[in-house]
Coordinates of C-alpha atoms in Angstrom, one line a residue:
Chain E
M1 CA 0.0 0.0 0.0
L2 CA 2.3 2.6 -1.3
I3 CA 1.4 6.1 -2.1
K4 CA 2.9 8.6 -4.5
Q5 CA 4.8 11.6 -3.3
L6 CA 5.7 14.5 -5.6
S7 CA 9.3 15.6 -5.1
V8 CA 10.2 19.0 -6.6
F9 CA 13.7 20.5 -6.9
V10 CA 13.7 24.1 -5.6
E11 CA 16.6 26.5 -6.1
N12 CA 17.2 28.7 -3.1
K13 CA 16.0 31.8 -4.9
K14 CA 13.5 34.4 -3.9
G15 CA 10.0 33.6 -5.1
R16 CA 10.5 29.9 -6.1
L17 CA 8.3 28.4 -3.4
S18 CA 5.7 31.0 -4.2
A19 CA 5.8 30.2 -7.9
I20 CA 5.5 26.4 -7.3
T21 CA 2.6 26.7 -4.9
D22 CA 0.9 29.1 -7.3
I23 CA 1.0 26.4 -10.0
L24 CA -0.8 24.1 -7.5
R25 CA -3.3 26.8 -6.7
Q26 CA -4.1 27.4 -10.4
S27 CA -4.8 23.7 -10.9
E28 CA -6.8 23.5 -7.7
I29 CA -4.7 20.9 -6.1
D30 CA -5.3 20.2 -2.4
I31 CA -2.1 19.6 -0.4
R32 CA -2.5 16.9 2.2
A33 CA 1.0 17.0 3.6
L34 CA 4.4 18.5 2.8
S35 CA 7.9 18.9 3.9
V36 CA 10.9 20.8 2.7
A37 CA 14.5 19.5 3.0
D38 CA 17.0 22.2 2.4
T39 CA 20.7 22.7 1.9
K40 CA 22.5 26.0 1.5
D41 CA 21.8 26.2 -2.3
F42 CA 18.8 24.1 -3.0
G43 CA 15.8 22.4 -1.4
I44 CA 13.6 19.5 -2.2
L45 CA 9.9 20.1 -1.7
R46 CA 7.9 16.9 -0.9
L47 CA 4.2 16.9 -1.4
I48 CA 1.3 14.6 -0.8
V49 CA -1.7 15.8 -2.8
N50 CA -5.3 14.8 -3.5
D51 CA -4.7 14.4 -7.3
V52 CA -1.2 13.2 -8.1
D53 CA -1.4 13.0 -11.9
K54 CA -2.9 16.4 -12.3
A55 CA -0.4 18.0 -9.9
Y56 CA 2.5 16.2 -11.7
T57 CA 1.4 17.4 -15.1
A58 CA 0.8 21.0 -13.9
L59 CA 4.3 21.2 -12.3
K60 CA 5.9 19.6 -15.4
N61 CA 4.2 22.1 -17.7
G62 CA 5.3 24.8 -15.3
E63 CA 8.9 23.8 -16.1
C64 CA 9.5 22.4 -12.6
L65 CA 11.9 19.5 -12.1
V66 CA 9.5 17.0 -10.5
S67 CA 9.6 13.3 -9.8
L68 CA 7.3 10.7 -8.2
T69 CA 8.5 8.8 -5.2
D70 CA 6.9 5.8 -3.5
V71 CA 6.3 6.4 0.2
I72 CA 4.4 4.7 3.0
A73 CA 1.6 6.6 4.9
V74 CA 1.1 5.1 8.4
Q75 CA -1.6 6.0 10.8
I76 CA -0.3 6.5 14.3
T77 CA -2.3 6.4 17.5
D78 CA -2.3 9.8 19.0
R79 CA -0.7 8.9 22.4
P80 CA 2.8 9.2 23.9
G81 CA 5.0 6.5 22.3
G82 CA 2.7 6.0 19.3
L83 CA 5.5 7.0 16.8
A84 CA 8.2 5.2 18.8
D85 CA 6.3 1.9 18.5
A86 CA 6.4 2.2 14.7
M87 CA 10.1 3.2 14.7
D88 CA 10.9 0.2 17.0
I89 CA 9.4 -2.2 14.4
L90 CA 11.4 -0.6 11.5
S91 CA 14.6 -0.6 13.4
S92 CA 14.3 -4.3 14.5
A93 CA 13.7 -5.2 10.9
E94 CA 16.8 -3.2 10.0
I95 CA 15.0 -0.8 7.8
S96 CA 16.5 2.7 7.4
V97 CA 14.3 5.8 7.3
E98 CA 15.6 8.3 4.7
Y99 CA 13.1 10.9 5.9
M100 CA 9.6 11.3 7.4
Y101 CA 7.0 13.9 8.1
A102 CA 3.7 13.9 9.9
F103 CA 0.2 15.2 9.1
I104 CA -3.4 15.0 10.3
S105 CA -5.6 13.2 7.9
K106 CA -8.6 15.2 6.8
S107 CA -11.3 12.6 7.0
D108 CA -10.9 11.2 10.5
G109 CA -8.6 13.8 12.2
L110 CA -6.0 11.1 13.0
A111 CA -2.2 11.6 13.0
S112 CA -0.3 10.0 10.1
V113 CA 3.3 9.8 9.2
I114 CA 4.8 9.7 5.7
L115 CA 7.8 7.4 5.6
R116 CA 10.5 7.2 3.0
V117 CA 12.5 4.0 3.7
D118 CA 15.2 2.0 2.0
D119 CA 13.0 -1.1 1.6
N120 CA 9.3 -0.4 0.9
Q121 CA 8.2 -4.0 0.6
K122 CA 9.7 -5.1 3.8
A123 CA 8.5 -2.0 5.7
Q124 CA 4.9 -2.6 4.6
N125 CA 5.1 -6.2 5.7
V126 CA 6.4 -5.5 9.2
L127 CA 4.2 -2.4 9.8
S128 CA 0.9 -3.7 8.5
D129 CA 0.5 -6.2 11.4
K130 CA 0.1 -3.4 14.0
F131 CA -0.6 -0.2 12.0
K132 CA -3.0 0.9 9.4
L133 CA -1.4 1.9 6.2
L134 CA -3.3 4.5 4.2
T135 CA -4.1 3.9 0.5
Q136 CA -3.8 6.4 -2.3
A137 CA -7.6 6.5 -2.4
E138 CA -7.8 7.3 1.3
I139 CA -5.4 10.2 0.8
S140 CA -7.2 11.5 -2.2
A141 CA -10.7 11.3 -0.6
Chain O
M1 CA 38.9 6.8 -48.1
G2 CA 36.2 9.4 -48.6
N3 CA 35.2 11.8 -51.2
Y4 CA 37.1 14.9 -51.9
Y5 CA 36.1 18.3 -53.3
D6 CA 39.5 19.1 -54.7
K7 CA 41.6 15.9 -54.6
A8 CA 44.7 17.5 -56.2
M9 CA 45.0 20.0 -53.4
E10 CA 43.6 17.9 -50.5
C11 CA 45.9 15.0 -51.3
A12 CA 49.0 16.7 -52.6
T13 CA 52.4 15.5 -51.6
L14 CA 54.4 17.6 -49.1
N15 CA 56.7 18.6 -51.9
E16 CA 54.0 19.8 -54.2
M17 CA 52.3 21.7 -51.4
E18 CA 55.4 23.4 -50.2
S19 CA 56.4 24.6 -53.7
L20 CA 52.9 25.9 -54.3
Q21 CA 52.9 27.6 -50.9
S22 CA 56.4 29.2 -51.6
F23 CA 55.3 30.5 -55.0
R24 CA 52.0 32.0 -53.7
L25 CA 53.7 33.4 -50.5
S26 CA 56.4 35.3 -52.4
Q27 CA 53.8 36.7 -54.8
T28 CA 51.5 37.8 -52.0
V29 CA 54.3 39.4 -50.0
R30 CA 55.4 41.4 -53.1
R31 CA 51.9 42.5 -53.7
V32 CA 51.1 43.7 -50.2
Y33 CA 54.5 45.4 -50.0
E34 CA 53.6 47.4 -53.0
N35 CA 50.0 48.1 -52.1
V36 CA 49.7 48.4 -48.3
P37 CA 51.8 51.0 -46.5
F38 CA 51.3 49.1 -43.2
Y39 CA 53.2 46.0 -44.5
R40 CA 55.8 48.1 -46.3
D41 CA 56.6 50.1 -43.2
R42 CA 56.7 47.0 -41.0
M43 CA 59.0 45.2 -43.4
I44 CA 61.3 48.1 -43.8
E45 CA 61.5 48.4 -39.9
K46 CA 62.6 44.7 -39.9
G47 CA 65.1 45.4 -42.6
I48 CA 63.6 43.0 -45.2
T49 CA 62.3 43.4 -48.7
P50 CA 60.0 41.0 -50.8
D51 CA 63.3 39.5 -52.2
D52 CA 64.0 38.0 -48.8
I53 CA 60.8 35.9 -48.9
K54 CA 61.4 33.2 -51.5
S55 CA 59.9 30.2 -49.9
V56 CA 58.0 28.9 -46.9
A57 CA 61.2 28.6 -45.0
D58 CA 61.5 32.4 -45.1
L59 CA 58.1 32.9 -43.5
H60 CA 59.5 33.4 -40.0
K61 CA 61.3 36.6 -41.2
L62 CA 58.0 38.4 -41.6
P63 CA 56.6 40.6 -38.8
F64 CA 53.4 39.4 -37.0
V65 CA 50.1 41.1 -37.4
M66 CA 48.0 41.4 -34.2
K67 CA 44.3 42.0 -33.7
Q68 CA 45.2 45.5 -32.4
D69 CA 46.8 46.3 -35.9
L70 CA 43.4 45.6 -37.4
R71 CA 41.8 48.0 -35.1
D72 CA 44.5 50.7 -35.6
T73 CA 44.0 50.5 -39.4
Y74 CA 40.2 50.4 -39.2
P75 CA 38.3 50.3 -41.5
Y76 CA 40.2 49.9 -44.7
G77 CA 43.9 50.3 -43.8
L78 CA 44.9 46.7 -44.6
F79 CA 43.0 46.3 -47.8
A80 CA 45.3 45.3 -50.7
V81 CA 43.1 46.1 -53.6
P82 CA 41.2 49.3 -54.7
L83 CA 37.9 49.4 -52.9
E84 CA 36.0 49.2 -56.1
D85 CA 37.2 45.6 -56.5
V86 CA 35.7 44.7 -53.2
V87 CA 32.4 42.9 -53.6
R88 CA 31.6 42.1 -49.9
L89 CA 32.4 43.3 -46.4
H90 CA 32.1 41.3 -43.2
A91 CA 32.9 42.4 -39.7
S92 CA 33.7 40.6 -36.4
S93 CA 31.4 40.9 -33.6
G94 CA 33.9 42.9 -31.6
T95 CA 33.2 41.0 -28.4
T96 CA 36.7 41.7 -27.2
G97 CA 36.9 45.3 -28.3
K98 CA 36.3 47.5 -31.3
Q99 CA 35.0 45.7 -34.3
I100 CA 37.2 44.9 -37.3
V101 CA 36.1 44.9 -40.9
V102 CA 37.3 42.6 -43.7
G103 CA 36.7 42.6 -47.5
Y104 CA 36.5 40.1 -50.3
T105 CA 37.0 40.4 -54.0
R106 CA 34.9 38.2 -56.3
N107 CA 37.8 35.8 -56.4
D108 CA 38.1 35.8 -52.6
L109 CA 34.5 34.7 -52.4
E110 CA 35.2 31.8 -54.7
I111 CA 38.2 30.7 -52.6
W112 CA 35.9 30.9 -49.5
N113 CA 33.2 28.9 -51.2
D114 CA 35.8 26.3 -52.2
C115 CA 37.1 26.0 -48.6
A116 CA 33.6 25.7 -47.2
A117 CA 32.7 23.1 -49.9
R118 CA 35.7 21.0 -48.9
A119 CA 34.4 21.0 -45.3
L120 CA 31.0 19.9 -46.4
V121 CA 32.2 17.1 -48.7
A122 CA 34.5 15.9 -45.9
A123 CA 31.4 15.6 -43.6
G124 CA 29.8 13.4 -46.3
G125 CA 27.9 16.1 -48.1
T126 CA 26.8 15.8 -51.7
K127 CA 24.6 17.8 -54.0
A128 CA 21.6 15.7 -52.9
D129 CA 21.8 17.1 -49.4
F130 CA 19.5 19.6 -47.7
M131 CA 21.8 22.1 -45.9
H132 CA 20.2 23.7 -42.9
V133 CA 22.2 26.8 -42.1
S134 CA 21.5 28.0 -38.5
Y135 CA 24.5 30.2 -38.3
G136 CA 23.7 33.8 -38.2
Y137 CA 23.5 35.6 -41.5
G138 CA 24.8 39.2 -41.8
L139 CA 28.2 40.7 -40.9
F140 CA 29.1 37.4 -39.1
T141 CA 30.8 35.2 -41.6
G142 CA 29.2 31.9 -40.4
G143 CA 25.9 32.0 -42.3
L144 CA 27.0 33.3 -45.7
G145 CA 30.2 31.3 -45.6
V146 CA 28.7 27.9 -45.3
H147 CA 25.8 29.0 -47.5
G148 CA 28.2 29.8 -50.4
G149 CA 30.0 26.4 -50.1
A150 CA 26.8 24.5 -50.0
E151 CA 25.3 26.3 -53.0
K152 CA 28.5 25.8 -55.0
L153 CA 28.1 22.1 -54.4
G154 CA 24.6 22.3 -55.6
M155 CA 23.0 21.4 -52.3
T156 CA 19.5 22.5 -51.4
V157 CA 20.3 25.3 -49.0
I158 CA 17.9 26.3 -46.3
P159 CA 19.1 29.7 -45.0
V160 CA 17.2 29.7 -41.7
S161 CA 19.8 31.8 -39.7
T162 CA 19.4 31.8 -35.9
G163 CA 16.4 32.1 -33.7
N164 CA 12.9 30.7 -33.3
T165 CA 14.1 27.3 -32.3
A166 CA 10.7 25.5 -32.5
R167 CA 10.3 26.7 -36.1
Q168 CA 13.8 25.5 -36.9
I169 CA 12.9 22.0 -35.7
N170 CA 9.7 22.0 -37.7
I171 CA 11.7 23.0 -40.8
I172 CA 14.3 20.3 -40.1
K173 CA 11.5 17.8 -39.9
D174 CA 9.2 19.0 -42.7
F175 CA 11.9 20.1 -45.2
G176 CA 14.0 17.0 -44.5
S177 CA 17.2 18.8 -43.6
T178 CA 20.1 16.3 -43.8
L179 CA 23.0 18.6 -42.8
I180 CA 23.0 21.3 -40.2
C181 CA 25.5 24.0 -39.4
C182 CA 25.5 26.1 -36.2
T183 CA 27.4 26.7 -33.0
P184 CA 27.6 23.6 -30.8
S185 CA 25.8 25.4 -28.0
Y186 CA 22.9 26.2 -30.4
A187 CA 22.9 22.6 -31.6
M188 CA 22.5 21.6 -27.9
F189 CA 19.6 24.0 -27.5
I190 CA 18.0 22.6 -30.7
A191 CA 18.4 19.1 -29.3
E192 CA 16.9 20.1 -26.0
T193 CA 13.9 21.9 -27.6
M194 CA 13.3 18.9 -29.8
R195 CA 13.1 16.7 -26.8
D196 CA 10.6 19.1 -25.2
M197 CA 8.5 19.1 -28.3
G198 CA 8.4 15.3 -28.2
I199 CA 10.2 14.9 -31.5
T200 CA 12.7 12.0 -31.6
K201 CA 15.8 11.7 -33.7
D202 CA 14.1 9.0 -35.8
Q203 CA 11.6 11.6 -37.0
I204 CA 14.3 13.8 -38.6
K205 CA 16.9 13.1 -41.3
L206 CA 19.9 14.9 -40.1
K207 CA 23.0 12.8 -40.8
A208 CA 25.8 15.2 -40.1
G209 CA 26.3 18.5 -38.3
L210 CA 29.1 21.0 -38.8
F211 CA 29.6 22.9 -35.6
G212 CA 32.0 25.7 -35.1
A213 CA 32.7 29.3 -34.0
E214 CA 33.4 28.3 -30.4
P215 CA 35.5 25.6 -28.7
W216 CA 33.7 22.4 -27.7
T217 CA 34.7 19.1 -26.3
Q218 CA 34.6 15.4 -27.2
E219 CA 32.0 14.9 -24.5
M220 CA 29.8 17.5 -26.1
R221 CA 30.3 15.8 -29.5
A222 CA 29.1 12.5 -28.0
T223 CA 26.0 14.2 -26.5
L224 CA 25.1 15.9 -29.7
E225 CA 25.6 12.8 -31.8
D226 CA 23.4 10.9 -29.5
M227 CA 20.6 13.4 -29.1
L228 CA 20.4 14.4 -32.8
G229 CA 21.3 11.1 -34.3
L230 CA 24.0 12.6 -36.5
K231 CA 27.8 12.6 -36.9
A232 CA 29.2 15.9 -35.5
Y233 CA 32.1 17.6 -37.2
D234 CA 34.2 20.5 -36.1
I235 CA 34.7 23.3 -38.5
Y236 CA 37.0 26.2 -37.9
G237 CA 37.4 29.7 -39.3
L238 CA 37.9 33.2 -38.3
T239 CA 36.7 36.4 -39.9
E240 CA 40.2 37.8 -40.2
I241 CA 41.4 34.9 -42.3
I242 CA 38.2 34.2 -44.4
G243 CA 35.4 32.7 -42.2
P244 CA 34.3 29.1 -41.7
G245 CA 36.3 26.6 -43.8
V246 CA 39.9 27.6 -42.8
S247 CA 40.0 24.1 -41.5
F248 CA 37.6 21.2 -41.1
E249 CA 37.2 17.7 -39.8
C250 CA 37.1 14.5 -41.9
E251 CA 35.4 11.2 -40.9
E252 CA 38.4 10.4 -38.7
Q253 CA 37.4 13.2 -36.4
T254 CA 40.9 13.6 -35.0
G255 CA 41.7 17.2 -35.8
M256 CA 40.9 19.6 -38.6
H257 CA 42.6 19.7 -42.0
I258 CA 43.8 23.2 -42.8
C259 CA 43.3 24.5 -46.4
E260 CA 47.0 25.2 -46.4
D261 CA 47.1 25.9 -50.1
H262 CA 45.4 29.1 -49.1
F263 CA 46.4 29.6 -45.4
I264 CA 49.8 28.6 -44.1
P265 CA 49.7 27.8 -40.5
E266 CA 52.5 28.1 -37.9
I267 CA 52.6 27.5 -34.2
I268 CA 54.5 30.0 -32.1
D269 CA 55.4 30.5 -28.4
P270 CA 52.9 33.2 -27.5
D271 CA 55.5 34.8 -25.1
T272 CA 58.6 34.9 -27.3
G273 CA 57.0 34.7 -30.8
E274 CA 59.5 31.9 -31.6
V275 CA 58.2 29.3 -34.1
L276 CA 57.7 25.9 -32.4
P277 CA 58.4 22.6 -34.0
L278 CA 55.6 20.4 -35.4
G279 CA 53.7 18.7 -32.7
E280 CA 54.2 21.3 -30.0
Q281 CA 51.4 23.3 -28.5
G282 CA 51.3 27.0 -28.9
E283 CA 49.5 30.0 -30.6
L284 CA 48.2 29.4 -34.1
V285 CA 49.4 31.9 -36.7
F286 CA 48.0 32.1 -40.3
T287 CA 49.4 33.6 -43.5
C288 CA 46.9 34.1 -46.4
I289 CA 48.6 33.4 -49.7
T290 CA 45.8 33.6 -52.2
K291 CA 43.4 36.2 -51.0
E292 CA 43.3 39.5 -52.8
A293 CA 41.4 42.0 -50.7
F294 CA 42.5 41.2 -47.2
P295 CA 45.5 38.9 -47.2
L296 CA 46.8 38.9 -43.6
L297 CA 50.4 37.9 -43.2
R298 CA 51.4 36.0 -40.0
Y299 CA 48.2 36.8 -38.2
R300 CA 48.2 35.8 -34.5
T301 CA 44.9 34.1 -33.9
R302 CA 45.1 33.8 -30.0
D303 CA 43.9 30.2 -30.6
I304 CA 46.0 27.5 -28.9
A305 CA 46.6 24.5 -31.1
V306 CA 48.9 21.7 -32.1
L307 CA 49.8 20.9 -35.8
S308 CA 50.2 17.4 -37.0
R309 CA 51.3 15.8 -40.3
D310 CA 50.4 12.3 -39.2
K311 CA 48.9 10.2 -42.0
C312 CA 45.2 10.5 -42.0
S313 CA 43.0 7.6 -42.9
C314 CA 40.8 9.8 -45.0
G315 CA 43.6 10.1 -47.5
R316 CA 44.0 13.9 -47.2
T317 CA 47.5 15.2 -46.8
L318 CA 46.4 18.6 -45.6
I319 CA 48.1 19.4 -42.3
K320 CA 45.8 19.0 -39.3
M321 CA 45.3 21.3 -36.3
L322 CA 44.1 20.1 -33.0
K323 CA 42.5 22.6 -30.6
P324 CA 43.0 21.0 -27.3
K325 CA 41.6 23.7 -25.1
G326 CA 40.5 26.9 -26.8
R327 CA 41.6 30.5 -27.1
T328 CA 44.2 32.2 -25.0
D329 CA 41.5 34.9 -24.6
D330 CA 39.2 32.3 -23.0
M331 CA 41.8 31.2 -20.5
L332 CA 41.1 32.0 -17.0
I333 CA 43.9 32.3 -14.4
I334 CA 42.4 31.2 -11.1
R335 CA 44.7 31.2 -8.1
G336 CA 47.6 31.1 -10.5
V337 CA 46.3 28.1 -12.4
N338 CA 45.4 28.2 -16.1
V339 CA 41.8 27.1 -16.6
F340 CA 39.9 26.7 -19.8
P341 CA 36.1 26.6 -19.8
S342 CA 36.3 23.6 -22.2
Q343 CA 38.1 21.6 -19.4
I344 CA 35.2 22.3 -17.1
E345 CA 32.8 21.1 -19.8
T346 CA 34.7 17.9 -20.2
A347 CA 34.6 17.3 -16.4
L348 CA 30.9 18.1 -16.1
L349 CA 29.9 15.8 -19.0
S350 CA 31.9 12.9 -17.6
V351 CA 29.3 12.7 -14.8
A352 CA 26.4 10.5 -15.7
G353 CA 23.1 12.2 -16.4
S354 CA 24.7 15.7 -16.7
E355 CA 23.9 18.0 -19.6
P356 CA 26.1 20.7 -21.1
F357 CA 24.2 23.6 -19.5
Y358 CA 26.5 25.4 -17.1
H359 CA 27.9 28.8 -16.2
I360 CA 31.2 29.6 -14.7
N361 CA 31.5 32.5 -12.2
V362 CA 34.9 33.8 -11.2
D363 CA 35.2 36.3 -8.4
R364 CA 37.7 37.7 -6.0
I365 CA 36.7 37.6 -2.3
N366 CA 39.1 38.8 0.4
N367 CA 41.9 38.7 -2.2
N368 CA 41.2 35.1 -3.0
D369 CA 40.0 33.9 -6.4
T370 CA 36.8 32.0 -6.2
L371 CA 35.4 29.6 -8.8
E372 CA 31.7 28.7 -8.9
I373 CA 30.1 26.4 -11.5
E374 CA 26.4 26.6 -11.8
V375 CA 25.0 23.3 -13.2
E376 CA 21.5 22.6 -14.2
V377 CA 20.1 19.5 -12.6
S378 CA 18.7 17.1 -15.2
E379 CA 15.8 14.7 -14.7
A380 CA 18.3 11.9 -14.7
M381 CA 20.2 13.4 -11.9
F382 CA 17.3 14.4 -9.7
S383 CA 16.2 12.4 -6.7
D384 CA 14.0 13.0 -3.7
T385 CA 16.8 12.7 -1.1
I386 CA 19.3 15.3 -0.2
K387 CA 22.0 12.7 0.3
S388 CA 21.9 11.5 -3.3
M389 CA 21.8 15.1 -4.6
E390 CA 24.8 15.9 -2.5
D391 CA 26.5 12.8 -3.9
I392 CA 26.0 14.0 -7.4
E393 CA 27.3 17.5 -6.4
N394 CA 30.4 15.9 -4.9
T395 CA 31.0 13.7 -7.9
I396 CA 30.9 16.8 -10.2
K397 CA 33.1 18.7 -7.8
A398 CA 35.7 15.9 -7.8
A399 CA 35.6 15.5 -11.6
V400 CA 36.2 19.2 -12.0
E401 CA 39.0 19.2 -9.5
S402 CA 40.7 16.3 -11.1
V403 CA 40.7 18.0 -14.5
I404 CA 41.7 21.6 -13.5
G405 CA 43.5 20.9 -10.3
I406 CA 41.7 23.5 -8.2
G407 CA 38.6 23.4 -6.1
A408 CA 35.3 24.8 -7.3
K409 CA 32.0 25.4 -5.7
I410 CA 29.2 23.6 -7.5
T411 CA 25.8 25.2 -7.4
M412 CA 22.8 23.1 -8.5
C413 CA 20.2 25.1 -10.6
E414 CA 16.7 24.3 -11.8
P415 CA 16.5 23.2 -15.5
K416 CA 16.3 25.9 -18.1
T417 CA 17.3 28.7 -15.8
L418 CA 20.7 29.2 -17.3
K419 CA 20.9 31.2 -20.5
R420 CA 20.7 29.4 -23.8
F421 CA 22.6 30.6 -26.9
E422 CA 21.8 30.9 -30.5
G423 CA 25.2 32.1 -31.5
K424 CA 28.5 31.9 -29.7
A425 CA 28.0 30.8 -26.1
A426 CA 29.2 32.9 -23.2
H427 CA 30.0 30.4 -20.4
V428 CA 32.0 32.7 -18.1
T429 CA 31.3 35.7 -15.9
D430 CA 34.6 37.0 -14.5
R431 CA 33.7 39.6 -11.9
R432 CA 37.3 40.2 -11.2
K433 CA 37.5 42.3 -14.3
L434 CA 35.3 44.9 -12.6
L435 CA 37.7 45.0 -9.6
D436 CA 40.9 45.5 -11.5

């Protein structure tokens, strides 16, 4: 149950984030979750949206450098230690997390985490016993 | 063995060539001595007369002509015929100073057409070809020079000139262009635009490209050949000598054959002016021995090259020039090290997935020279993790350092943010010039 994340290359230049988010506004894309990773010269904007194909095309047409990445969306129980439980499972399965970011899902108000790991298949297997993994349809809804 | 345009000249023995050169040289020297006060004064200063120049072996006795001399005698001071015999003027762009103007008699234009025709035939051209000329037309010699040679061969010439790249591609596709001529950077822009338009190399008929007017690298050649599905040939020329066609590549692609029956080359030490033996690298000098209107003697080109008389598999005996790095004018001295933009291009293109869109910024901060290379991130290079992006950045950095020997800062840019060029590319911004 993988979902698609949009990854966009962003030069550290005035107005770039505004230009990219404007493209999404123009195509009426709803952003579900996002994170920005940055270095001194550039950043990578990662987005989870309601309509991946439409957003991808719009960004591409807007001359953005964009790619699609498979990630896992895990629903986390909103209590102390909820995230730690998920991390324990991944670490005992020797799966590395490249990056992650959290968001509150729109439909049920529950906390979810987007995970980019080095082995998607294995991560899904070990997590799905104890956690609910969101589908693309659930994200889009 | 390929086809030749003028087999007698292109495959002459060294003896034949040298006696022809000697005869033409002595005649030209006598003529400019009589008609051009500039040459007469310079020769008198050196204590020589036309009688001292009997053969190629005497060439070194003549004084050099520098670019500054062309500016000092602007516009017509070096013309060797009455102006009424001049049928065409061209001028250099004057990127490095005041512009210079050159003239051609009717016969000079024929010589030029012949030289350009040799280049086109060496690239596999025949009268059946459709010649797409994307060099600029006008005072720049590129467009009309290649045009004349192609027309002389009876090709179907498409004089598109520069600009409107999408239209150029439609013409290439619809008119069935088989040969193309432009600067290598414009060829790259055409290839990139073609990709954006969703047109593949199988949909066009280009078989060969003649790319010149700026230095380019083997890596750029491979990229262009792959993207456009053609064989890419270097062609060399300069306005001062005649225009494109002074020298050209054959199918062996290991240096350019010089039309030495018209232009005698020498390699000199740029510091001492001393003539260097065959095979050594130095500044390229040309002497025109057939031109009527503007026959420069021992003109210092500022181009760095090596000459070779090694046997060529194409059968041509014309001496070859190799331009390993570019022009002395393009050379940057950074922290005391000589750096050519072409070396940086070589390093960059050696990294997988990279494309030849880059810009070099040189600055001086706290009395230290800084070198920054802006590189466009291609789709093939892009990934969602910072780590892999930094890996690519470090790979480029290491490749550049290993070629030029000094460190550079690599700045990753978004695609299509660096300037594209229709004519000669300007890959360098040297901010130190503003400080000096």
